[in-house]
C-alpha cells in the first residue's frame, strides 16, 4: 500500500486526520460524504492517500447509499457526515442495518454539543439504538485512529454497518498519533455476488432479515462483554464512573483516583460488565454528554446511579463542570468574568451575498433562509433572514407559507438557498413548488462552492474532491427543466440590477427563480486576483450612514463630538464619518452605488 | 509552569492564531511531552472570536483548559484578552497584542470600543506584556508575521530553549517568508523582555 506522505513514528494529528489515517490503514476503498462541521476534514485528508476513491456526494443520504453499494461489491467503505446529516441519511441507514454488506461498512457521525456551528444539538447514539447498530466512541485522536480498525473488524464479523461517533472535541482536537502498517484486512473479495435474500429488502425478505438482526443483537451484546475497548480502570472504589468518549477524559482529569468503566462501544452495552462494576463501587456515576443514553439503560437494568440529576444534559462538558457536579467543589476561578461585547461572525468583505441581502432587507419581504455562509444575513445590520430550519428547507418553508397565506402572501415571501444546499435537497422543494402551483420566488445564491464548511467543491464547482475537472451544473437549464418559466441571473454586486430582478420576480404571480452569481472571495482564483480597494474621501462624507448599513467589515464608523466635527470643517451636527480600511476591502464596489455624495472612490490605477 | 502547563491563544478569525498555536505545539512535541490542542472551526472563520487551547505534560487527558488554570494567555487582540479573564490565575502571564479589531457593533457606530482593556487586567495584579505585533511585524518586513512576533514574546516565558522555536519556525514557514519571520520572532523576544 502506498502513501503520498512519509511516515513518521509520532504524528501530530487532529481527530479527523487520525480517522482518515485509520481508514487508510484499514484499507478503505470507497469513501463518500457531505461536508459538515466538525466532520469535513476526514474526507479531505483521505484524498492524501492513494488507493482510495473519495467523493463529495450531493447529500448524506446519497453518500451512505454509495458506500452501501461499495460494501455490496466487497470492499471496505466509509461515509462521513455531521449529526444533522445523519437525519438525512436515516432512511438508507435503517435498511442497511438489515442488509449488512460484504466489505466492512462504517459510518462516521460527528456530533456538535453546544452547537458551535449547527442548528440543533443532537445525540447520534439514539440512532444506533433505534437502527439496531453497534456504535463505537473514541475519546481522542489516537483512539479515533485505533477505532477505525475495530469498526471495520466488527462490521465484517457481525455483518453490520458500524457507526463511529465523534464530536467537536475529537474532530478538532490535535494529539499524538502513531501510524502503523495495515493490520486488519478485509474479509471479502471485490466482485459481484448476487445475494438477493440479503440485498433485496422487499417485505418477505426483510421479515427474514429482521429475525437475523435480533440474533445479531444478542451476539453483539455478548461481544461487548469482551470487547477490548470496554475496560475497567480500577482505583478508589468510593466513586465509580461509567463514561465514554470525551467525557472519559474529563472524568480522568477531575477524579484521577476513582474507578472508571470506560465504554469504547456505547451500543449495545455490556450488561454483565456494568453489573459487576456497579456492585463493587460505593456510588455509581454515569458521565455522558447530551442525552442520558447510558444512564437510562443502566436504570432499566435495575441499577441505581447518578447521571443527569447532576450532569447537565445541554451542551459540552468539561473538567470543571464534571468536578463541580459530582463533588460540589467550586471551580478554581480567581477572576470573575467581565462583560465584553460579543464578536459575532460576519460575511467577508466583498462577499457577494451581502449585496443580495442588502436589497432584500429594503424590500420588506419574509425571507425564508437556509444553511450556509448566507445564514449570517440574519445578523444586524442586514437582519434579512426570517427563518432557517435545516439544509434545503427554505423552499419548502416558503411554499408552505405561500399556501397558508393565499393571495395575501403574494409578493411577500422569498426563499434563499446556496448552490450546494440547492443541490443537497433544495431541488426537490423547487419541483414541489412548480408542481403544486406556487407563485413564490426562489433565490439561488450561486458562488460555485460550499463556502461555509471551508470551500469544498460541489456539482456546481466544476471539480471533484480528487481534483479532476467535472461537469458544472447549469442552474438556469435545470430550473427550466423542472418547469420554472422565469429564470433570471444577476450579479449581486450590482445592487441596482439585483433589486430590479428581485422586484420583478417577486411580484410575478408565478414560480420564478433569481440566480445571483458571483464567486466567493475566498476561493483560490479570487484570492489571487489583484484587488483594487476603494477608499472614502473623508471630506466629502456627510455621515449619512447609508454605507454602514451594508455591514461590510471593511467599512468603519468614526464617531465625532461636535467640537471635533467643527474642527474638521463638518457641520457641527455631523455625528461621525465613515472610513474604508484598504487592507480589508476586496474592491467589490457594492458600497459605491449607495453613497449619494460620491464619497467612496477608487484610486485610479 | 515546568513540565506541564496550559497556554490559551485567543483573538479574531484570520489573525494567524492557529499557526501560532501550531508552532508552539510542535516545539513542545519536540521535547517528548504529550501535547493536546483544541480549537473550534466553523462560524469563527468569518471574523468571530477564535480560541485555541494548548495543554502539555507527561500525560494530557482533557483537550480543554479549565477556567482558572491558564499559565500563559496569548491574546491577539485587546478586547479578547479581557473576554478570557476567568481562565487566568493570579500568576498567569498575559501577552497582549495591542492591535484593536472593531467588533461589528463598534464598526457600525452602535457602541464605543472600550478604552481600558490592558488596565482592566493590570488592575487585577496580572503580569501583562503588551506587544505591538503589527508594528513590529512591519519593521520585520512582513505585516502578516504579527503572530510570530507574539510567539516570540511568549517564548520568553516558556521552559524551552529559544533554539527549539527557531528550528520549528524555520521548518513551518515557506522559504521566502523565513527571514522576515525570524526577524519577527526576535523582535517578539525583545518585546517579551529578552
Ligand atoms: S467565505 Fe465566501 S460565501 Fe462565505 S462569507 Fe466569505 S465571501 Fe461570502
Ligand atoms: S461614505 Fe457616503 S454613504 Fe457612507 S456615510 Fe459617508 S456620505 Fe454616507
Tab-separated table of N, CA and C in Angstrom, chain A residues 454-600:
chain	number	residue	atom	x	y	z
A	454	UNK	N	-15.671	25.492	4.505
A	454	UNK	CA	-14.263	25.621	4.154
A	454	UNK	C	-13.959	25.372	2.683
A	455	UNK	N	-14.936	25.646	1.814
A	455	UNK	CA	-14.682	25.658	0.366
A	455	UNK	C	-14.467	24.293	-0.254
A	456	UNK	N	-15.445	23.427	-0.063
A	456	UNK	CA	-15.420	22.133	-0.746
A	456	UNK	C	-16.120	22.284	-2.103
A	457	UNK	N	-15.571	21.590	-3.101
A	457	UNK	CA	-16.238	21.649	-4.404
A	457	UNK	C	-17.566	20.902	-4.356
A	458	UNK	N	-18.523	21.337	-5.167
A	458	UNK	CA	-19.808	20.647	-5.272
A	458	UNK	C	-20.169	20.569	-6.757
A	459	UNK	N	-21.264	19.914	-7.105
A	459	UNK	CA	-21.559	19.738	-8.540
A	459	UNK	C	-21.737	21.047	-9.321
A	460	UNK	N	-21.704	22.202	-8.652
A	460	UNK	CA	-21.733	23.463	-9.402
A	460	UNK	C	-20.324	24.012	-9.608
A	461	UNK	N	-19.335	23.398	-8.965
A	461	UNK	CA	-17.980	23.968	-8.974
A	461	UNK	C	-17.154	23.582	-10.191
A	462	UNK	N	-17.451	22.445	-10.784
A	462	UNK	CA	-16.654	22.023	-11.940
A	462	UNK	C	-15.397	21.262	-11.574
A	463	UNK	N	-15.337	20.690	-10.362
A	463	UNK	CA	-14.181	19.869	-9.979
A	463	UNK	C	-14.635	18.849	-8.948
A	464	UNK	N	-13.973	17.713	-8.913
A	464	UNK	CA	-14.297	16.709	-7.895
A	464	UNK	C	-13.402	16.902	-6.689
A	465	UNK	N	-13.710	16.164	-5.634
A	465	UNK	CA	-12.863	16.210	-4.434
A	465	UNK	C	-11.446	15.770	-4.754
A	466	UNK	N	-11.318	14.827	-5.692
A	466	UNK	CA	-9.990	14.324	-6.023
A	466	UNK	C	-9.271	15.221	-7.026
A	467	UNK	N	-9.892	16.359	-7.329
A	467	UNK	CA	-9.206	17.369	-8.131
A	467	UNK	C	-9.363	17.223	-9.636
A	468	UNK	N	-10.259	16.340	-10.066
A	468	UNK	CA	-10.454	16.205	-11.506
A	468	UNK	C	-11.523	17.182	-11.991
A	469	UNK	N	-11.357	17.711	-13.217
A	469	UNK	CA	-12.406	18.577	-13.752
A	469	UNK	C	-13.699	17.776	-13.895
A	470	UNK	N	-14.834	18.431	-13.696
A	470	UNK	CA	-16.112	17.725	-13.752
A	470	UNK	C	-17.189	18.640	-14.317
A	471	UNK	N	-18.295	18.033	-14.668
A	471	UNK	CA	-19.423	18.801	-15.185
A	471	UNK	C	-19.919	19.790	-14.130
A	472	UNK	N	-20.096	21.050	-14.517
A	472	UNK	CA	-20.653	22.033	-13.588
A	472	UNK	C	-22.121	22.247	-13.945
A	473	UNK	N	-22.979	22.048	-12.964
A	473	UNK	CA	-24.425	22.164	-13.209
A	473	UNK	C	-24.792	23.528	-13.769
A	474	UNK	N	-25.678	23.515	-14.738
A	474	UNK	CA	-26.215	24.746	-15.301
A	474	UNK	C	-27.572	24.987	-14.611
A	475	UNK	N	-27.581	25.859	-13.630
A	475	UNK	CA	-28.802	26.054	-12.840
A	475	UNK	C	-29.961	26.610	-13.679
A	476	UNK	N	-29.640	27.491	-14.631
A	476	UNK	CA	-30.704	28.072	-15.451
A	476	UNK	C	-31.462	26.964	-16.174
A	477	UNK	N	-30.679	26.083	-16.815
A	477	UNK	CA	-31.306	24.990	-17.563
A	477	UNK	C	-32.033	24.040	-16.629
A	478	UNK	N	-31.414	23.771	-15.500
A	478	UNK	CA	-32.007	22.839	-14.543
A	478	UNK	C	-33.363	23.364	-14.077
A	479	UNK	N	-33.408	24.637	-13.711
A	479	UNK	CA	-34.666	25.208	-13.222
A	479	UNK	C	-35.729	25.184	-14.306
A	480	UNK	N	-35.320	25.484	-15.523
A	480	UNK	CA	-36.295	25.456	-16.611
A	480	UNK	C	-36.794	24.035	-16.818
A	481	UNK	N	-35.873	23.079	-16.670
A	481	UNK	CA	-36.239	21.674	-16.913
A	481	UNK	C	-37.283	21.179	-15.920
A	482	UNK	N	-37.270	21.707	-14.708
A	482	UNK	CA	-38.285	21.249	-13.757
A	482	UNK	C	-39.564	22.067	-13.881
A	483	UNK	N	-39.571	23.028	-14.798
A	483	UNK	CA	-40.813	23.722	-15.091
A	483	UNK	C	-40.889	25.171	-14.660
A	484	UNK	N	-39.765	25.763	-14.252
A	484	UNK	CA	-39.788	27.188	-13.906
A	484	UNK	C	-39.661	27.978	-15.209
A	485	UNK	N	-40.624	28.815	-15.483
A	485	UNK	CA	-40.581	29.536	-16.753
A	485	UNK	C	-39.760	30.813	-16.666
A	486	UNK	N	-39.672	31.365	-15.476
A	486	UNK	CA	-38.994	32.663	-15.340
A	486	UNK	C	-37.734	32.513	-14.504
A	487	UNK	N	-36.604	32.549	-15.186
A	487	UNK	CA	-35.315	32.410	-14.509
A	487	UNK	C	-34.453	33.604	-14.911
A	488	UNK	N	-33.990	34.343	-13.941
A	488	UNK	CA	-33.112	35.490	-14.239
A	488	UNK	C	-31.804	35.307	-13.492
A	489	UNK	N	-30.717	35.720	-14.117
A	489	UNK	CA	-29.426	35.647	-13.443
A	489	UNK	C	-28.871	37.054	-13.296
A	490	UNK	N	-28.413	37.402	-12.093
A	490	UNK	CA	-27.832	38.736	-11.882
A	490	UNK	C	-26.529	38.636	-11.115
A	491	UNK	N	-25.747	39.686	-11.206
A	491	UNK	CA	-24.531	39.806	-10.401
A	491	UNK	C	-24.911	40.562	-9.124
A	492	UNK	N	-24.823	39.897	-7.965
A	492	UNK	CA	-25.303	40.537	-6.739
A	492	UNK	C	-24.467	41.740	-6.299
A	493	UNK	N	-23.281	41.926	-6.881
A	493	UNK	CA	-22.516	43.131	-6.553
A	493	UNK	C	-23.184	44.363	-7.187
A	494	UNK	N	-23.956	44.110	-8.217
A	494	UNK	CA	-24.674	45.202	-8.878
A	494	UNK	C	-26.036	45.350	-8.188
A	495	UNK	N	-26.086	46.224	-7.207
A	495	UNK	CA	-27.280	46.319	-6.369
A	495	UNK	C	-28.511	46.734	-7.171
A	496	UNK	N	-28.302	47.620	-8.130
A	496	UNK	CA	-29.440	48.125	-8.886
A	496	UNK	C	-30.090	47.006	-9.693
A	497	UNK	N	-29.252	46.252	-10.385
A	497	UNK	CA	-29.769	45.158	-11.218
A	497	UNK	C	-30.398	44.077	-10.332
A	498	UNK	N	-29.790	43.836	-9.183
A	498	UNK	CA	-30.308	42.807	-8.289
A	498	UNK	C	-31.681	43.204	-7.779
A	499	UNK	N	-31.805	44.453	-7.358
A	499	UNK	CA	-33.093	44.912	-6.837
A	499	UNK	C	-34.163	44.827	-7.923
A	500	UNK	N	-33.781	45.232	-9.126
A	500	UNK	CA	-34.759	45.230	-10.219
A	500	UNK	C	-35.236	43.807	-10.508
A	501	UNK	N	-34.304	42.864	-10.542
A	501	UNK	CA	-34.674	41.473	-10.826
A	501	UNK	C	-35.559	40.924	-9.712
A	502	UNK	N	-35.181	41.207	-8.485
A	502	UNK	CA	-35.978	40.708	-7.357
A	502	UNK	C	-37.392	41.260	-7.415
A	503	UNK	N	-37.478	42.553	-7.644
A	503	UNK	CA	-38.777	43.197	-7.642
A	503	UNK	C	-39.674	42.575	-8.715
A	504	UNK	N	-39.106	42.440	-9.887
A	504	UNK	CA	-39.875	41.897	-10.996
A	504	UNK	C	-40.369	40.484	-10.685
A	505	UNK	N	-39.484	39.626	-10.177
A	505	UNK	CA	-39.846	38.228	-9.966
A	505	UNK	C	-40.744	38.033	-8.749
A	506	UNK	N	-40.516	38.822	-7.723
A	506	UNK	CA	-41.334	38.645	-6.519
A	506	UNK	C	-42.777	39.041	-6.796
A	507	UNK	N	-42.940	40.045	-7.622
A	507	UNK	CA	-44.305	40.489	-7.933
A	507	UNK	C	-45.016	39.564	-8.914
A	508	UNK	N	-44.258	38.765	-9.623
A	508	UNK	CA	-44.831	37.906	-10.651
A	508	UNK	C	-45.711	36.821	-10.010
A	509	UNK	N	-46.935	36.636	-10.504
A	509	UNK	CA	-47.827	35.653	-9.884
A	509	UNK	C	-47.557	34.227	-10.342
A	510	UNK	N	-46.281	33.872	-10.476
A	510	UNK	CA	-45.894	32.537	-10.930
A	510	UNK	C	-44.592	32.177	-10.246
A	511	UNK	N	-44.254	30.898	-10.251
A	511	UNK	CA	-42.964	30.494	-9.681
A	511	UNK	C	-41.839	31.134	-10.489
A	512	UNK	N	-40.859	31.690	-9.797
A	512	UNK	CA	-39.715	32.240	-10.512
A	512	UNK	C	-38.442	31.995	-9.716
A	513	UNK	N	-37.332	32.042	-10.432
A	513	UNK	CA	-36.033	31.832	-9.797
A	513	UNK	C	-35.113	32.987	-10.176
A	514	UNK	N	-34.448	33.548	-9.174
A	514	UNK	CA	-33.404	34.529	-9.443
A	514	UNK	C	-32.087	33.886	-9.022
A	515	UNK	N	-31.146	33.808	-9.939
A	515	UNK	CA	-29.828	33.259	-9.590
A	515	UNK	C	-28.884	34.436	-9.411
A	516	UNK	N	-28.319	34.573	-8.225
A	516	UNK	CA	-27.316	35.623	-8.019
A	516	UNK	C	-25.964	34.941	-8.138
A	517	UNK	N	-25.205	35.323	-9.135
A	517	UNK	CA	-23.958	34.591	-9.379
A	517	UNK	C	-22.732	35.482	-9.303
A	518	UNK	N	-21.843	35.178	-8.379
A	518	UNK	CA	-20.534	35.814	-8.264
A	518	UNK	C	-19.709	34.924	-7.347
A	519	UNK	N	-18.429	34.760	-7.644
A	519	UNK	CA	-17.643	33.806	-6.855
A	519	UNK	C	-17.383	34.273	-5.426
A	520	UNK	N	-17.328	33.320	-4.524
A	520	UNK	CA	-16.915	33.551	-3.135
A	520	UNK	C	-15.513	34.166	-3.146
A	521	UNK	N	-15.271	35.163	-2.310
A	521	UNK	CA	-13.961	35.831	-2.338
A	521	UNK	C	-12.836	34.964	-1.797
A	522	UNK	N	-13.182	33.851	-1.172
A	522	UNK	CA	-12.129	33.021	-0.595
A	522	UNK	C	-11.707	31.843	-1.474
A	523	UNK	N	-12.306	31.686	-2.652
A	523	UNK	CA	-11.813	30.594	-3.492
A	523	UNK	C	-10.469	31.026	-4.076
A	524	UNK	N	-9.562	30.072	-4.301
A	524	UNK	CA	-8.186	30.431	-4.658
A	524	UNK	C	-8.074	31.424	-5.808
A	525	UNK	N	-8.846	31.243	-6.868
A	525	UNK	CA	-8.717	32.144	-8.018
A	525	UNK	C	-9.037	33.582	-7.618
A	526	UNK	N	-10.012	33.741	-6.723
A	526	UNK	CA	-10.396	35.081	-6.280
A	526	UNK	C	-9.349	35.670	-5.352
A	527	UNK	N	-8.779	34.800	-4.516
A	527	UNK	CA	-7.762	35.299	-3.583
A	527	UNK	C	-6.537	35.807	-4.338
A	528	UNK	N	-6.230	35.144	-5.447
A	528	UNK	CA	-5.043	35.520	-6.225
A	528	UNK	C	-5.276	36.779	-7.053
A	529	UNK	N	-6.528	37.009	-7.428
A	529	UNK	CA	-6.844	38.138	-8.296
A	529	UNK	C	-6.399	39.453	-7.651
A	530	UNK	N	-5.825	40.326	-8.454
A	530	UNK	CA	-5.379	41.606	-7.905
A	530	UNK	C	-6.594	42.447	-7.514
A	531	UNK	N	-6.577	42.991	-6.310
A	531	UNK	CA	-7.728	43.747	-5.810
A	531	UNK	C	-7.443	45.247	-5.855
A	532	UNK	N	-8.438	46.006	-6.260
A	532	UNK	CA	-8.301	47.453	-6.226
A	532	UNK	C	-9.259	48.007	-5.188
A	533	UNK	N	-8.762	48.215	-3.988
A	533	UNK	CA	-9.662	48.621	-2.913
A	533	UNK	C	-10.191	50.042	-3.094
A	534	UNK	N	-11.356	50.254	-2.518
A	534	UNK	CA	-11.943	51.590	-2.503
A	534	UNK	C	-11.510	52.320	-1.247
A	535	UNK	N	-11.723	53.619	-1.246
A	535	UNK	CA	-11.436	54.408	-0.055
A	535	UNK	C	-12.509	55.480	0.081
A	536	UNK	N	-12.584	56.102	1.265
A	536	UNK	CA	-13.557	57.173	1.444
A	536	UNK	C	-12.834	58.505	1.285
A	537	UNK	N	-13.471	59.413	0.570
A	537	UNK	CA	-12.946	60.781	0.526
A	537	UNK	C	-13.571	61.460	1.741
A	538	UNK	N	-12.816	61.486	2.809
A	538	UNK	CA	-13.413	61.826	4.100
A	538	UNK	C	-14.055	63.220	4.097
A	539	UNK	N	-13.455	64.123	3.375
A	539	UNK	CA	-14.013	65.481	3.336
A	539	UNK	C	-15.412	65.511	2.728
A	540	UNK	N	-15.673	64.556	1.839
A	540	UNK	CA	-16.983	64.550	1.183
A	540	UNK	C	-18.051	63.817	1.995
A	541	UNK	N	-17.619	62.987	2.959
A	541	UNK	CA	-18.572	62.167	3.710
A	541	UNK	C	-19.440	63.042	4.607
A	542	UNK	N	-20.745	62.853	4.501
A	542	UNK	CA	-21.684	63.643	5.304
A	542	UNK	C	-22.114	62.906	6.564
A	543	UNK	N	-21.627	61.692	6.703
A	543	UNK	CA	-22.009	60.903	7.869
A	543	UNK	C	-23.443	60.417	7.821
A	544	UNK	N	-23.979	60.279	6.615
A	544	UNK	CA	-25.374	59.851	6.496
A	544	UNK	C	-25.571	58.416	6.976
A	545	UNK	N	-24.506	57.617	6.925
A	545	UNK	CA	-24.553	56.273	7.478
A	545	UNK	C	-25.139	55.210	6.571
A	546	UNK	N	-25.441	55.577	5.335
A	546	UNK	CA	-26.061	54.594	4.443
A	546	UNK	C	-25.117	53.419	4.175
A	547	UNK	N	-23.839	53.709	3.912
A	547	UNK	CA	-22.901	52.630	3.578
A	547	UNK	C	-22.698	51.686	4.762
A	548	UNK	N	-22.822	52.213	5.975
A	548	UNK	CA	-22.642	51.414	7.187
A	548	UNK	C	-23.673	50.285	7.240
A	549	UNK	N	-24.842	50.553	6.661
A	549	UNK	CA	-25.918	49.556	6.734
A	549	UNK	C	-25.645	48.292	5.928
A	550	UNK	N	-24.589	48.333	5.118
A	550	UNK	CA	-24.189	47.124	4.403
A	550	UNK	C	-23.593	46.091	5.365
A	551	UNK	N	-23.038	46.575	6.477
A	551	UNK	CA	-22.407	45.660	7.427
A	551	UNK	C	-21.106	45.063	6.918
A	552	UNK	N	-20.454	45.750	5.989
A	552	UNK	CA	-19.190	45.231	5.451
A	552	UNK	C	-18.078	45.455	6.476
A	553	UNK	N	-17.273	44.430	6.768
A	553	UNK	CA	-16.218	44.603	7.767
A	553	UNK	C	-15.152	45.619	7.359
A	554	UNK	N	-15.116	46.003	6.092
A	554	UNK	CA	-14.108	46.987	5.679
A	554	UNK	C	-14.552	48.419	5.963
A	555	UNK	N	-15.845	48.625	6.181
A	555	UNK	CA	-16.351	49.988	6.382
A	555	UNK	C	-16.537	50.251	7.863
A	556	UNK	N	-15.850	51.256	8.361
A	556	UNK	CA	-15.908	51.534	9.794
A	556	UNK	C	-16.351	52.958	10.073
A	557	UNK	N	-17.127	53.087	11.099
A	557	UNK	CA	-17.669	54.369	11.519
A	557	UNK	C	-16.722	55.013	12.518
A	558	UNK	N	-16.397	56.293	12.322
A	558	UNK	CA	-15.605	57.017	13.305
A	558	UNK	C	-16.489	58.095	13.917
A	559	UNK	N	-16.812	57.971	15.201
A	559	UNK	CA	-17.703	58.970	15.811
A	559	UNK	C	-16.971	60.296	16.045
A	560	UNK	N	-17.727	61.376	16.042
A	560	UNK	CA	-17.150	62.711	16.262
A	560	UNK	C	-17.968	63.449	17.311
A	561	UNK	N	-17.294	64.226	18.147
A	561	UNK	CA	-18.012	65.146	19.038
A	561	UNK	C	-18.266	66.415	18.226
A	562	UNK	N	-19.236	67.240	18.647
A	562	UNK	CA	-19.483	68.485	17.887
A	562	UNK	C	-18.198	69.299	17.688
A	563	UNK	N	-17.357	69.346	18.722
A	563	UNK	CA	-16.112	70.118	18.603
A	563	UNK	C	-15.210	69.537	17.524
A	564	UNK	N	-15.090	68.196	17.546
A	564	UNK	CA	-14.244	67.541	16.542
A	564	UNK	C	-14.799	67.756	15.138
A	565	UNK	N	-16.138	67.685	15.033
A	565	UNK	CA	-16.762	67.878	13.729
A	565	UNK	C	-16.417	69.264	13.203
A	566	UNK	N	-16.528	70.231	14.086
A	566	UNK	CA	-16.267	71.609	13.701
A	566	UNK	C	-14.804	71.753	13.243
A	567	UNK	N	-13.931	71.196	14.027
A	567	UNK	CA	-12.506	71.279	13.732
A	567	UNK	C	-12.173	70.705	12.362
A	568	UNK	N	-12.902	69.640	11.989
A	568	UNK	CA	-12.654	69.013	10.690
A	568	UNK	C	-13.374	69.725	9.550
A	569	UNK	N	-14.100	70.769	9.900
A	569	UNK	CA	-14.794	71.522	8.863
A	569	UNK	C	-16.140	70.927	8.476
A	570	UNK	N	-16.673	70.028	9.313
A	570	UNK	CA	-18.003	69.477	9.058
A	570	UNK	C	-19.039	70.351	9.735
A	571	UNK	N	-20.323	70.074	9.398
A	571	UNK	CA	-21.399	70.707	10.156
A	571	UNK	C	-21.304	70.178	11.582
A	572	UNK	N	-21.654	71.013	12.557
A	572	UNK	CA	-21.496	70.616	13.957
A	572	UNK	C	-22.325	69.398	14.310
A	573	UNK	N	-23.507	69.270	13.618
A	573	UNK	CA	-24.358	68.147	13.997
A	573	UNK	C	-23.940	66.830	13.332
A	574	UNK	N	-22.897	66.853	12.521
A	574	UNK	CA	-22.434	65.582	11.930
A	574	UNK	C	-21.827	64.703	13.008
A	575	UNK	N	-22.398	63.504	13.155
A	575	UNK	CA	-22.027	62.652	14.296
A	575	UNK	C	-20.782	61.810	14.057
A	576	UNK	N	-20.351	61.757	12.815
A	576	UNK	CA	-19.173	60.946	12.526
A	576	UNK	C	-18.966	60.828	11.043
A	577	UNK	N	-17.974	60.016	10.673
A	577	UNK	CA	-17.771	59.773	9.243
A	577	UNK	C	-17.389	58.318	9.048
A	578	UNK	N	-17.488	57.921	7.801
A	578	UNK	CA	-17.228	56.524	7.501
A	578	UNK	C	-15.885	56.386	6.803
A	579	UNK	N	-15.207	55.280	7.108
A	579	UNK	CA	-13.877	55.109	6.555
A	579	UNK	C	-13.722	53.669	6.064
A	580	UNK	N	-13.115	53.504	4.905
A	580	UNK	CA	-12.917	52.143	4.398
A	580	UNK	C	-11.481	51.722	4.656
A	581	UNK	N	-11.318	50.568	5.259
A	581	UNK	CA	-9.978	50.069	5.506
A	581	UNK	C	-9.474	49.403	4.234
A	582	UNK	N	-8.425	49.977	3.669
A	582	UNK	CA	-7.938	49.469	2.383
A	582	UNK	C	-7.351	48.078	2.505
A	583	UNK	N	-6.923	47.737	3.731
A	583	UNK	CA	-6.366	46.390	3.905
A	583	UNK	C	-7.458	45.325	3.859
A	584	UNK	N	-8.637	45.708	4.304
A	584	UNK	CA	-9.717	44.725	4.381
A	584	UNK	C	-10.552	44.709	3.103
A	585	UNK	N	-10.681	45.873	2.455
A	585	UNK	CA	-11.562	45.994	1.292
A	585	UNK	C	-11.143	45.060	0.161
A	586	UNK	N	-12.123	44.393	-0.420
A	586	UNK	CA	-11.878	43.492	-1.536
A	586	UNK	C	-12.265	44.108	-2.872
A	587	UNK	N	-12.683	45.365	-2.835
A	587	UNK	CA	-12.978	46.070	-4.080
A	587	UNK	C	-14.250	45.645	-4.789
A	588	UNK	N	-15.228	45.100	-4.033
A	588	UNK	CA	-16.445	44.614	-4.701
A	588	UNK	C	-17.303	45.763	-5.208
A	589	UNK	N	-17.218	46.920	-4.554
A	589	UNK	CA	-17.910	48.111	-5.045
A	589	UNK	C	-19.384	48.217	-4.708
A	590	UNK	N	-19.879	47.330	-3.870
A	590	UNK	CA	-21.304	47.401	-3.520
A	590	UNK	C	-21.653	48.742	-2.868
A	591	UNK	N	-20.704	49.263	-2.071
A	591	UNK	CA	-20.989	50.480	-1.317
A	591	UNK	C	-20.985	51.723	-2.212
A	592	UNK	N	-20.290	51.649	-3.352
A	592	UNK	CA	-20.122	52.844	-4.183
A	592	UNK	C	-21.477	53.397	-4.605
A	593	UNK	N	-22.339	52.482	-5.058
A	593	UNK	CA	-23.648	52.914	-5.560
A	593	UNK	C	-24.509	53.502	-4.445
A	594	UNK	N	-24.203	53.126	-3.204
A	594	UNK	CA	-25.046	53.575	-2.096
A	594	UNK	C	-24.776	55.022	-1.698
A	595	UNK	N	-23.551	55.491	-1.922
A	595	UNK	CA	-23.188	56.816	-1.421
A	595	UNK	C	-23.636	57.896	-2.410
A	596	UNK	N	-24.601	58.689	-1.967
A	596	UNK	CA	-25.141	59.741	-2.840
A	596	UNK	C	-24.178	60.914	-2.968
A	597	UNK	N	-23.183	60.950	-2.088
A	597	UNK	CA	-22.305	62.123	-2.046
A	597	UNK	C	-20.963	61.870	-2.726
A	598	UNK	N	-20.891	60.755	-3.423
A	598	UNK	CA	-19.673	60.375	-4.161
A	598	UNK	C	-18.446	60.422	-3.280
A	599	UNK	N	-18.638	59.970	-2.041
A	599	UNK	CA	-17.511	59.991	-1.103
A	599	UNK	C	-16.715	58.687	-1.146
A	600	UNK	N	-17.204	57.710	-1.907
A	600	UNK	CA	-16.463	56.443	-1.993
A	600	UNK	C	-15.912	56.314	-3.407
